[in-house]
Amino acid sequence: MALSTNGSEESELYHAQIHLYKHVYNFVSSMALKSAMELGIADAIHNHGKPMTLTELASSLKLHPSKVNILYRFLRLLTHNGFFVKTTVKSNEGEKEEDIAYSLTPSSKLLISGKSTCLSSLIKGALHPSSIDMWSSSEKWLKEDKEQTLFECAKGENYWDFLNRDSDTLNMFQDAMAADSRMFKLALKENKHVFEGLESLVDVAGGTGGVTKLIHEAFPNIKCTVFDQPQVVGNLTGNENLNFVGGDMFKSIPPADAVLLKWVLHDWNDELSLQILKNSKEAISHKGKDGKVIIIDISIDETSDDHGLTELQLEYDLVMLTMFLGKERTKTEWDKLIHDAGFSSYKIIPISGFKSLIEVYP
Ligand SMILES: C[S@@+](CC[C@H](N)C(=O)[O-])C[C@H]1O[C@@H](n2cnc3c(N)ncnc32)[C@H](O)[C@@H]1O
């Protein structure tokens, strides 16, 4: 390599190149993770009950013998990315020869099916081909004068219509949401006080009721209603204190002591979010000052020292923008939206790492 007359310029160029390439190829890490999920690698290791060698894994996954080395290459990247850990095991009982074996990390344990913490359906939903393909239309989208999402620009229909087109797609989306909701269990345990004393709660745009079921489990005496579009909740049945109601949150919301809006306001622009918040305020109005709205969403903090966390929040913002013309909001934006809807005060409590719970009072 030729010696540079200006070492720092050269080093800056190399760093810039690595930085750029890393962002270009980040999708490979996402896709390798999706492949691992589809193959069921985490289930195979979990069911084996101890670290698994490459040959054991390939045979359990029923891979073609010619693909063992390919599996190794996937595992090498995924191990580097923190999804698996390599250990050495004796090849055969009593023998000296050692083999490499793979075990799970806390992140890949989130792929074990059947567990309440399984996030496989979130990966399926987030990395669905339609949500990836749409990005090839981003230049067209940005240059044309049409108020539509990138998804609509690319696919000719909006995301909600796409979801409602067939039950498989709608289930794919609702399963992804339900998986995300089950992760709320820990946050609920840490924030029980938010729900204590409530006699009724309506989970607006609550999907198939992932979060409400957790609340119902922890507080069986609260009368819980999951309110969503008729095609989502129409066939669902609950029990005495857990019921499903179909309707349109832009028209009216069933009355309750508290309205829960989880992962809802980020789907909508400020004008439509304001409408949802005003209808929420009306729904709790019979409780006077004792009613509340509980929002679970992201509160972006660009000043945070946690670069990775802020990156995730900003990535979510672009997902909401491109799929729904929605947005993730900063604290200042939440402040304005909440006050514009006529509420007097609020409290932001950070939960599950990158989301926040916002208690809003009339
Ligand atoms: C991002 S999902 C959130 C689901 C749920 N809150 C959760 O966190 O799992 C948004 C939900 O809004 C519902 N939705 C969309 N438009 C609606 C409307 N006009 N009225 C009621 N629900 C609606 C969708 O059916 C979907 O279940």
mmCIF file of C-alpha atoms in Angstrom, residues 19 35 37 39 42-43 51 81 96 125 136 177-178 205 216 236 255 266 283 288 295 309 338 356 360 362:
data_model
loop_
_atom_site.group_PDB
_atom_site.id
_atom_site.type_symbol
_atom_site.label_atom_id
_atom_site.label_comp_id
_atom_site.label_asym_id
_atom_site.label_seq_id
_atom_site.Cartn_x
_atom_site.Cartn_y
_atom_site.Cartn_z
ATOM 1 C CA HIS A 19 -19.225 3.306 7.886
ATOM 2 C CA SER A 35 -33.500 -17.195 7.778
ATOM 3 C CA MET A 37 -36.055 -17.829 12.421
ATOM 4 C CA LEU A 39 -35.283 -22.584 9.759
ATOM 5 C CA ALA A 42 -33.371 -21.579 18.092
ATOM 6 C CA ASP A 43 -36.051 -24.270 18.540
ATOM 7 C CA PRO A 51 -25.036 -26.933 22.849
ATOM 8 C CA ASN A 81 -24.036 -10.409 15.968
ATOM 9 C CA LYS A 96 -9.883 -36.119 23.065
ATOM 10 C CA GLY A 125 -44.359 -9.022 9.850
ATOM 11 C CA SER A 136 -37.317 0.713 -4.397
ATOM 12 C CA MET A 177 -48.602 -7.007 17.075
ATOM 13 C CA ALA A 178 -49.617 -9.689 19.587
ATOM 14 C CA ALA A 205 -57.215 -0.208 18.342
ATOM 15 C CA HIS A 216 -56.991 -8.769 32.580
ATOM 16 C CA LEU A 236 -63.241 -13.011 19.043
ATOM 17 C CA PRO A 255 -66.804 4.928 27.651
ATOM 18 C CA HIS A 266 -47.669 6.568 15.863
ATOM 19 C CA ALA A 283 -64.799 8.381 26.457
ATOM 20 C CA GLY A 288 -64.154 13.922 35.577
ATOM 21 C CA ILE A 295 -50.416 5.972 25.706
ATOM 22 C CA LEU A 309 -31.575 2.929 21.056
ATOM 23 C CA ILE A 338 -51.597 16.308 24.371
ATOM 24 C CA SER A 356 -42.561 4.986 26.903
ATOM 25 C CA VAL A 360 -52.422 11.675 30.341
ATOM 26 C CA PRO A 362 -57.981 15.570 31.739
#
